[in-house]
Short mmCIF file of C-alpha atoms in Angstrom, two decimals:
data_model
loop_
_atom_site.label_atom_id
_atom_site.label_comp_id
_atom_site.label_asym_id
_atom_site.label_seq_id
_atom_site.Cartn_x
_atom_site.Cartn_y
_atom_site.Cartn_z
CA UNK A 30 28.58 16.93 142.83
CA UNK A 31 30.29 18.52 139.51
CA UNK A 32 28.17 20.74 137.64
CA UNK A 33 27.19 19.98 133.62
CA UNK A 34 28.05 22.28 131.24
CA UNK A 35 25.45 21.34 128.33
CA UNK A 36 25.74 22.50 124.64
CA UNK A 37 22.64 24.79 124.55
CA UNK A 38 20.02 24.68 121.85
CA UNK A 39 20.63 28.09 119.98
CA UNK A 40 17.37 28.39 118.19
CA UNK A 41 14.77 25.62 117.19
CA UNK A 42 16.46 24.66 113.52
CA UNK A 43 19.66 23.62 115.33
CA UNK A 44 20.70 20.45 115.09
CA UNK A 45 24.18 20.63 116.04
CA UNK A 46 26.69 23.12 117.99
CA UNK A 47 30.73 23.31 117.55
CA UNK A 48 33.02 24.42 120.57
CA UNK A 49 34.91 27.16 118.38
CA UNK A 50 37.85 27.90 120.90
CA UNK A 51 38.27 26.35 125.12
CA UNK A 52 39.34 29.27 127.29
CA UNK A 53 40.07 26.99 130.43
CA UNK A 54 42.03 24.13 130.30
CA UNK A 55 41.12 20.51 132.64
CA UNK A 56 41.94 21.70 135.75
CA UNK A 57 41.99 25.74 135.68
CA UNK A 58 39.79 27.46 138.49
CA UNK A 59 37.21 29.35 137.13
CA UNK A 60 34.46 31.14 138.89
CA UNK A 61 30.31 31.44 138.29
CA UNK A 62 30.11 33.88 135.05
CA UNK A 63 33.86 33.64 133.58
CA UNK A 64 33.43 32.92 130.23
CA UNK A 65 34.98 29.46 129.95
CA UNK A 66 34.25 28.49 125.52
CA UNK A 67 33.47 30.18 122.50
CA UNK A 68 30.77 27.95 120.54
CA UNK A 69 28.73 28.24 117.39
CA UNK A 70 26.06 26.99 115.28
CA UNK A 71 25.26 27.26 111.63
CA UNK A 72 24.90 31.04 111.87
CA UNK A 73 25.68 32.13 115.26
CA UNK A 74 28.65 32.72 117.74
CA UNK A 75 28.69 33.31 121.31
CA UNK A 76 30.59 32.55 124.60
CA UNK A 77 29.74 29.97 127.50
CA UNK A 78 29.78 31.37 131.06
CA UNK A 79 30.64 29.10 134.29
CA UNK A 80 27.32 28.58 135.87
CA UNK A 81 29.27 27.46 139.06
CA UNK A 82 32.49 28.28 140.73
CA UNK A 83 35.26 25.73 141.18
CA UNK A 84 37.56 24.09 138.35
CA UNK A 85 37.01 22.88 134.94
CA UNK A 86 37.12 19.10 136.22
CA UNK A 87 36.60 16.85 132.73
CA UNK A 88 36.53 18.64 129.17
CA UNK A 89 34.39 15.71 126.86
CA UNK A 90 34.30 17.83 123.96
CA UNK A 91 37.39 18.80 122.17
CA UNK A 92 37.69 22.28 119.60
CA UNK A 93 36.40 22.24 116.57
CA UNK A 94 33.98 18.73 117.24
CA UNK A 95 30.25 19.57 116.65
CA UNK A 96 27.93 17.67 119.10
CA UNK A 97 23.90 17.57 119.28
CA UNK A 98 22.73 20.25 121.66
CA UNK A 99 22.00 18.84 125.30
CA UNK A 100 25.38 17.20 124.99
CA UNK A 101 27.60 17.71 128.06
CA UNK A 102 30.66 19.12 126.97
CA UNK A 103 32.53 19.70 130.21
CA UNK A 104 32.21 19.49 134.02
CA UNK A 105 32.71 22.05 136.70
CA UNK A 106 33.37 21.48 140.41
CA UNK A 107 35.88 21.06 143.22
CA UNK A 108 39.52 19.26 142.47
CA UNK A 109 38.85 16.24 144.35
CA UNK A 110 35.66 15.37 142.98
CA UNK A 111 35.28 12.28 140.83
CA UNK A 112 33.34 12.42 137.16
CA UNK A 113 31.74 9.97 136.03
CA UNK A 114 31.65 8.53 132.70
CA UNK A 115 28.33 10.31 130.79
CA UNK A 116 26.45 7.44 129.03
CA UNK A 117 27.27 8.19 125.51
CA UNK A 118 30.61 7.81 126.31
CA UNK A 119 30.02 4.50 127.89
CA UNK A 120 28.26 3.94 124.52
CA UNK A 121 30.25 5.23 122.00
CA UNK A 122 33.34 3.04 124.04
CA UNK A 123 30.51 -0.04 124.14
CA UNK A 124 30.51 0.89 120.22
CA UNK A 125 34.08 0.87 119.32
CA UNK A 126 34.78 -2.42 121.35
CA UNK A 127 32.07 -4.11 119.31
CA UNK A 128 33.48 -2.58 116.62
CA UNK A 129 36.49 -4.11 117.04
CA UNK A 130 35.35 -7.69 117.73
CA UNK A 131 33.20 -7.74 114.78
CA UNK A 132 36.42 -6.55 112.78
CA UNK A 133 39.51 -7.98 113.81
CA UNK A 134 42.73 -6.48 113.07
CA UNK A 135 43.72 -8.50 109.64
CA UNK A 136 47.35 -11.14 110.20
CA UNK A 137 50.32 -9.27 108.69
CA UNK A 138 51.33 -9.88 105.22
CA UNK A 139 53.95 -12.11 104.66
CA UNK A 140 56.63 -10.58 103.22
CA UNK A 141 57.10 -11.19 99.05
CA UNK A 142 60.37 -12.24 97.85
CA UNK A 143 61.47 -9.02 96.68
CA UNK A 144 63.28 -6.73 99.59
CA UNK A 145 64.58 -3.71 99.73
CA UNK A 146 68.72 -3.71 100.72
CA UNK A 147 68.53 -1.26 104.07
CA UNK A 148 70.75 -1.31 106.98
CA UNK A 149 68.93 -1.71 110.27
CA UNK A 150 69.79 1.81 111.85
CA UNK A 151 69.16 3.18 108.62
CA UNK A 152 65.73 1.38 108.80
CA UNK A 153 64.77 2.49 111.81
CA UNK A 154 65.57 6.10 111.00
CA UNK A 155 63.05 5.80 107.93
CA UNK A 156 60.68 4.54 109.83
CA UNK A 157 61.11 7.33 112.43
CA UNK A 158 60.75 10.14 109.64
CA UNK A 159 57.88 8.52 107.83
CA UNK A 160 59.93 7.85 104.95
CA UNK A 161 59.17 4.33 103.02
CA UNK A 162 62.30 2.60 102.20
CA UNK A 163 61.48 2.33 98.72
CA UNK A 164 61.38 5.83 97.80
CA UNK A 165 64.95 6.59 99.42
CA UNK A 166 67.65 5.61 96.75
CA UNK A 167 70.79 3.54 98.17
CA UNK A 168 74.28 4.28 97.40
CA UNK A 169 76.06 1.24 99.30
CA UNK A 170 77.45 -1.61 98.02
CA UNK A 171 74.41 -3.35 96.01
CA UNK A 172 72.13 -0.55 96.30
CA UNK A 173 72.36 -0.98 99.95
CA UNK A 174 70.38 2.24 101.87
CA UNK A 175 72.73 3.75 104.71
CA UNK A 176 72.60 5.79 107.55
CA UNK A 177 73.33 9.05 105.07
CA UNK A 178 71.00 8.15 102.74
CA UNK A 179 68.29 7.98 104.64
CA UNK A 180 69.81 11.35 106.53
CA UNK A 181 69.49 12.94 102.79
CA UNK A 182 66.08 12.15 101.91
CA UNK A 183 64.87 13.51 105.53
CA UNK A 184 66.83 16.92 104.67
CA UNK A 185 64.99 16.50 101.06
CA UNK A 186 61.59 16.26 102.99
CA UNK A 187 62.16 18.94 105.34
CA UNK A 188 63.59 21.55 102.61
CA UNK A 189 60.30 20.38 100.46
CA UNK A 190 58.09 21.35 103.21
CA UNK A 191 59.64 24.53 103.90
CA UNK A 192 58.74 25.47 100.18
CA UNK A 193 55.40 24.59 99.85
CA UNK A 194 55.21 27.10 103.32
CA UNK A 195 56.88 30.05 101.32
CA UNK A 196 54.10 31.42 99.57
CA UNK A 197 55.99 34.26 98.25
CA UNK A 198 56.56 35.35 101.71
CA UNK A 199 58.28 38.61 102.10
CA UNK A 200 62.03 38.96 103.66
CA UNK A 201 61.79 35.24 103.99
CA UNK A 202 59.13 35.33 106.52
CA UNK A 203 56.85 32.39 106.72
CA UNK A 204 53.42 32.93 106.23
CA UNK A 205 50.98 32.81 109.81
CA UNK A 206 48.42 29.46 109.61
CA UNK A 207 45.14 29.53 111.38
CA UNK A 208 42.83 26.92 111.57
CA UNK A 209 39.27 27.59 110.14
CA UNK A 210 37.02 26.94 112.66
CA UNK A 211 33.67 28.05 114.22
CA UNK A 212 31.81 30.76 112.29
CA UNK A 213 34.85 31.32 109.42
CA UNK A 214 34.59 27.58 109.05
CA UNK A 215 30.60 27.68 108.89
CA UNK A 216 30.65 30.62 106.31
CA UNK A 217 33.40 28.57 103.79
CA UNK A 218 31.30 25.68 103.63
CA UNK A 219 28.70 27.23 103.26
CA UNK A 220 29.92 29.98 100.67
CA UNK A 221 31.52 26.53 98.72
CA UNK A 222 28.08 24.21 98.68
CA UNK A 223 26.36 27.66 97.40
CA UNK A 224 28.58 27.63 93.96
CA UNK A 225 28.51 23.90 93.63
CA UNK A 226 24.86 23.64 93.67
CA UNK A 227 23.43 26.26 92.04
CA UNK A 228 24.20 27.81 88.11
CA UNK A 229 25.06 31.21 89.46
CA UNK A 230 24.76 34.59 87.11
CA UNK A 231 25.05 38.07 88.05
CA UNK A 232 24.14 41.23 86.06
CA UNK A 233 24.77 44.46 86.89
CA UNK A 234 23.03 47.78 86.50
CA UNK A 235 22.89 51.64 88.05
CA UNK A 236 19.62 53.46 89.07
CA UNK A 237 19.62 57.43 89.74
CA UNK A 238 19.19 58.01 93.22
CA UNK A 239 18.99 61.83 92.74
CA UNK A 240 15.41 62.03 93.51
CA UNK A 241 15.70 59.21 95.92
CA UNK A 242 18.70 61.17 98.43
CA UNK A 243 16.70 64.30 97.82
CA UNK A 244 13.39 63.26 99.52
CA UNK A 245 15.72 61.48 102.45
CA UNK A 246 16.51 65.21 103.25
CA UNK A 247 13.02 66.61 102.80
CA UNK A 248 11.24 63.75 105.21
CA UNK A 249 14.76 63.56 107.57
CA UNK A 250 12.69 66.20 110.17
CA UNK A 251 8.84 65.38 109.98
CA UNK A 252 10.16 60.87 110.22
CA UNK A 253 12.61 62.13 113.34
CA UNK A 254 9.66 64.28 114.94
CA UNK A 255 6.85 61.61 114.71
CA UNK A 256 8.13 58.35 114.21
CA UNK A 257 11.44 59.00 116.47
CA UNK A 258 13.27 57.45 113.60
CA UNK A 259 15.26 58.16 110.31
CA UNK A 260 15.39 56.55 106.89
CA UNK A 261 18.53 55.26 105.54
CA UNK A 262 19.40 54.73 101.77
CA UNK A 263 19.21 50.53 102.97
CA UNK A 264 15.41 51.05 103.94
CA UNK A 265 14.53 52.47 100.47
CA UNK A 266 16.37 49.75 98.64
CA UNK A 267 14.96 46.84 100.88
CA UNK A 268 11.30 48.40 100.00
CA UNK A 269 12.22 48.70 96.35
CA UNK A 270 13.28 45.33 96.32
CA UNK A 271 9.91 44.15 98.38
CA UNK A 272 7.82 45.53 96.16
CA UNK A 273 10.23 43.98 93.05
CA UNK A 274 9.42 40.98 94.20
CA UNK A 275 5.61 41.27 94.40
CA UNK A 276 5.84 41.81 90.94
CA UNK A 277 8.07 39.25 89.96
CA UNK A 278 6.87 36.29 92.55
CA UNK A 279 9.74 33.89 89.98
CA UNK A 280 12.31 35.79 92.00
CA UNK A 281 10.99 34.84 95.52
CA UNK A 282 11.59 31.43 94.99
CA UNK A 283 13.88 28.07 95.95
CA UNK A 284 15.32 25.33 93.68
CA UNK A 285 14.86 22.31 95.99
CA UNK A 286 14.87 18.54 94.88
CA UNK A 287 14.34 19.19 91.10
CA UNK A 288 11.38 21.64 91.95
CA UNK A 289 11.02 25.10 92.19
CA UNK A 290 9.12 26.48 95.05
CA UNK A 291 7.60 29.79 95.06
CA UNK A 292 7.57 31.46 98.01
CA UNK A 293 3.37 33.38 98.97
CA UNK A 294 5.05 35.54 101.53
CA UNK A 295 8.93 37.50 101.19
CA UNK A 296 11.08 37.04 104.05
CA UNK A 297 13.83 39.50 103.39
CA UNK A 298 17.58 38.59 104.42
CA UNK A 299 19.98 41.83 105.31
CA UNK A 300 22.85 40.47 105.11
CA UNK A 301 25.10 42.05 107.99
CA UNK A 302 28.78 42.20 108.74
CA UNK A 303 30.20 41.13 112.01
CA UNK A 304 33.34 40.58 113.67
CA UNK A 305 33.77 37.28 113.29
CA UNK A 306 32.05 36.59 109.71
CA UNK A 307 28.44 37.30 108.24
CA UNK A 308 25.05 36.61 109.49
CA UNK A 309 22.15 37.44 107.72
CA UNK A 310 18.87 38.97 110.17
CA UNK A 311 15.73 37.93 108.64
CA UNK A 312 12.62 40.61 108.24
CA UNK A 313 9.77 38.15 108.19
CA UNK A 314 6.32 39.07 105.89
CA UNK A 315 7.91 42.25 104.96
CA UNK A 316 5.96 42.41 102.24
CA UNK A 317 2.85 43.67 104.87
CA UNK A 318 5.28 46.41 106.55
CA UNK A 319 5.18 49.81 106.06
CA UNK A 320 8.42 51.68 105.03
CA UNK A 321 8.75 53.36 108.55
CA UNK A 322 8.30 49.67 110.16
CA UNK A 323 10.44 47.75 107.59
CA UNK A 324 13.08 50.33 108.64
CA UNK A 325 12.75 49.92 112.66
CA UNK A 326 13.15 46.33 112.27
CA UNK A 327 16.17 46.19 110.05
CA UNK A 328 17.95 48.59 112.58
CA UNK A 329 16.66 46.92 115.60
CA UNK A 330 17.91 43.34 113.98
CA UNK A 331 21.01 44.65 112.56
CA UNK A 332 22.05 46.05 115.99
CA UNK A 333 21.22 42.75 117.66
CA UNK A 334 23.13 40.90 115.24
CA UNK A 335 26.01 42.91 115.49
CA UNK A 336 26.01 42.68 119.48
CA UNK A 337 25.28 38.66 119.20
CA UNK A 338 22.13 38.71 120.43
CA UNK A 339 19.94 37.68 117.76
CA UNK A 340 18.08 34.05 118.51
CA UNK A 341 19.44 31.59 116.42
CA UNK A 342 15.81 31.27 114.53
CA UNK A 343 15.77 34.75 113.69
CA UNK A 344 18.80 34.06 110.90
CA UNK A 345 16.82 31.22 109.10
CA UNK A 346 14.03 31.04 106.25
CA UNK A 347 15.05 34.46 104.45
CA UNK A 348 13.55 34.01 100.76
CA UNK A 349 15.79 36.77 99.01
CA UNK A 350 18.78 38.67 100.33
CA UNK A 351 19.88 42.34 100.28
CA UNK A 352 24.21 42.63 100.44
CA UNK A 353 25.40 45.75 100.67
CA UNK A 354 29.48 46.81 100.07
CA UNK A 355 29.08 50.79 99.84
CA UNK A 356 29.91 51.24 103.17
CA UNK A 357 33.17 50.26 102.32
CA UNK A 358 33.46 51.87 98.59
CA UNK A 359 32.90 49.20 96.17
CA UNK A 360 30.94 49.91 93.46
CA UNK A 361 30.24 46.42 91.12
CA UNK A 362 30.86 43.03 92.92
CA UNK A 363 29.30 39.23 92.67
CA UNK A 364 27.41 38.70 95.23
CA UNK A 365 26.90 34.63 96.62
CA UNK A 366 23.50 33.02 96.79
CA UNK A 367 22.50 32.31 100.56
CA UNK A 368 21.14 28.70 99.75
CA UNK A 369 18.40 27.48 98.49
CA UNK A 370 17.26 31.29 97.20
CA UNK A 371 17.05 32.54 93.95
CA UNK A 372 18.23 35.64 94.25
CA UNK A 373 20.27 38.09 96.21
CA UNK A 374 20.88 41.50 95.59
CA UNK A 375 24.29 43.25 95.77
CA UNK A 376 24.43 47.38 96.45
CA UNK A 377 27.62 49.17 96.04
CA UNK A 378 28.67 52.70 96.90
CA UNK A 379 26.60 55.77 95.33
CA UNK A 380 28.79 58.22 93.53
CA UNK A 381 28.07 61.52 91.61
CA UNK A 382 28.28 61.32 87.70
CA UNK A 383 27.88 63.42 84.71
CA UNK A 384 25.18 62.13 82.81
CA UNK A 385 23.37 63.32 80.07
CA UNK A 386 19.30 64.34 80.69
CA UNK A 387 18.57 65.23 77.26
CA UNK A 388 20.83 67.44 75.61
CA UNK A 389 22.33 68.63 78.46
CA UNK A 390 24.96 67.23 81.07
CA UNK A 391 24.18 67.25 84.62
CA UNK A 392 25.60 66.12 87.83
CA UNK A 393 23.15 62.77 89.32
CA UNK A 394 23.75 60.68 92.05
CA UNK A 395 24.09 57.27 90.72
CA UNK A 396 23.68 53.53 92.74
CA UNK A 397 25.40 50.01 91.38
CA UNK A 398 23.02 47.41 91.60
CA UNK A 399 24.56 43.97 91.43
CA UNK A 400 21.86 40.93 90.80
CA UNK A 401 22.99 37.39 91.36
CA UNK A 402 20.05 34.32 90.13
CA UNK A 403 20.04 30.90 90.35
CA UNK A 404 19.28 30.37 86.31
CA UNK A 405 17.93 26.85 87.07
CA UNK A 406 14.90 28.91 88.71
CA UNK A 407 14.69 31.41 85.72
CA UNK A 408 16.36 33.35 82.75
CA UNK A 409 18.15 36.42 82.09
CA UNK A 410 15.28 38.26 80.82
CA UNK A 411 12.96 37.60 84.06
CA UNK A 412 15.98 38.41 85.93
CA UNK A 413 16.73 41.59 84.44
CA UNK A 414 12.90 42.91 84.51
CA UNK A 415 13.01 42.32 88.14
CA UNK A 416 16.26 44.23 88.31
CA UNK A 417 14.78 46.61 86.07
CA UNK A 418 11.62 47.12 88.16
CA UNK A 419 13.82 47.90 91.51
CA UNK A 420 15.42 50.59 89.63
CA UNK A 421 12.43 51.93 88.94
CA UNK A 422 11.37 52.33 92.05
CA UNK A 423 14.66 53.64 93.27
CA UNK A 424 14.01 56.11 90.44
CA UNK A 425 10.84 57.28 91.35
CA UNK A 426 10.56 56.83 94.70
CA UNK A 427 7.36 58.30 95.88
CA UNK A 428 5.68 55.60 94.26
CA UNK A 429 7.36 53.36 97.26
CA UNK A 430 5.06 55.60 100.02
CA UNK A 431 1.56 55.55 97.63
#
């Protein structure tokens, strides 16, 4: 009897899974544990395994098609066993036959009095190359369309074509296409519906993280020796913005249905790069985690995330989002509200400075701090005190162990 392959409920929020990429075709042997898709969800990718040996009998669900988890979305077994039609296909056929009785095809036009002058090869071609007759301009007798007209305006529609493909491509190489699918797909739409719904601001300041990077060496020994652990810059910024947002409960907040919800506890999002796209871990209560604890579990979730093996419901229900780019240099940047939040803040790279301390000049150690709001939830003074209060804390930054 052929063995279900069921689209598997990645995490209790789910409501619907996508088959990303099919690495059997109908028919391919395949044995138990050879990974046979690629699937994903709203915020997570991973592979499907065989859970039997034999071949991949029936594929139901094609790439790029997002079904209900449960769904079977291909069969495994021997070649000369028999699958049977799963009942919502029998129902979704049941549905387009009704369909179709309910809605009969609609009688032909009858043709009006006016017709275009077209030999019948020439027709036929037109028809062939999805050109309508009555954009191709005849140059027979009459205005008559022939065989080379209709042989120009394909050469027209190729040549067109071919230019809207040349993007500027170098040496006259065309450019490389590739579908957007699965998580890439997931993140545009997402990415998109976050700047169409919300009025999006940024603002931008730098804290001195002199003092900061200085007690990160004093504390590296004494947090290895009894916590087995170290603190990263990240952990110190994801306190300072914790304890941010304890003072400023505006920016823990959602605008949802013309209301604005405050959030009573702070789930933080990390927002973490992986190979195929961004997922954000979530740190839930952080607010009631000490700075050695907040930092296990950012590391422990991070990791997980970047391995892809994070549940589903562990990505979900973040209230305000840390993004960090100085791992890769940048300094300044716009961060993108993860939807419906009010915030998310943007860290770029920390670089030495000369700045003045008085009357004198001196070398500090400086941090870009990038804050994007939703200003439907609040204003650009509110905004910037919160930003303003991070800094502080950044700045001072034994207050964040009292």
């Amino acid at each position: 009897m052929p063995v279900e392959v069921i689209m598997p409920k990645l995490g209790m929020a789910m409501k619907e899974g996508t088959v990303s990429q099919w690495n059997k075709t109908e028919g391919e042997a395949v044995k138990k544990g050879d990974p046979i898709a690629s699937i994903s969800s709203e915020k997570i990718e991973m592979e499907i395994e065989s859970p039997a040996d034999g071949n991949v009998l029936k594929i139901n669900v094609p790439e790029g098609k997002g079904v209900p988890p449960g769904t079977v979305i291909c069969y495994i077994g021997n070649p000369d066993e028999e699958v049977a039609a799963t009942a919502a296909q029998v129902q979704e056929e049941k549905g387009e036959e009704e369909i179709k009785a309910a809605h009969p095809a609609p009688l032909p036009k009858k043709p009006g009095k006016a017709r275009v002058k077209i030999s019948p090869v020439a027709r036929k071609m037109a028809e062939a190359a999805g050109i309508k007759p009555e954009d191709i301009k005849g140059t027979g007798p009459g205005g008559r369309i022939t065989k080379e007209d209709v042989e120009q305006a394909i050469a027209s529609k190729k040549e067109s074509r071919k230019q809207d493909s040349l993007i500027q491509a170098p040496a006259g190489k065309e450019p490389k296409h590739t579908p957007v699918s699965g998580m890439r797909k997931v993140i545009a739409e997402r990415m998109h519906a976050s700047l169409q719904s919300a009025a999006q601001l940024t603002i931008t300041m730098k804290a001195d993280v002199t003092e900061l990077l200085a007690l990160k060496t004093q504390v590296k020994e004494t947090i290895a020796k009894r916590y087995d652990s170290k603190l990263t810059i990240t952990d110190f910024i994801a306190r300072a913005a914790i304890l941010a947002l304890e003072n400023h409960p505006e920016m823990n907040s959602a605008f949802m249905d013309n209301t604005i919800v405050t959030y009573p506890e702070i789930h933080l999002g990390i927002a973490t790069a992986v190979e195929k796209g961004l997922i954000v871990p979530v740190i839930r209560n952080a607010e009631s985690k000490s700075l050695i604890d907040l930092a296990k579990e950012i590391k422990e979730k991070t990791a997980a995330a970047r391995s892809g093996k994070l549940p589903a419901d562990e990505m979900q229900g973040s209230t305000f989002t840390i993004s960090s780019l100085g791992a890769s240099g940048v300094e300044f940047f716009t961060p993108i509200l993860n939807p419906p939040e009010a915030g998310i803040l943007g860290v770029g790279v920390v670089s030495d400075e000369a700045v003045f301390i008085g009357d004198k000049i001196e070398k500090r150690s400086r941090l870009p701090l990038s804050l994007t709001f939703d200003h439907r939830v609040l204003d650009g003074a509110p905004a910037a005190a919160f930003l303003q209060t991070v800094k502080q804390y950044l700045e001072e930054p034994v207050t964040m162990l009292l």
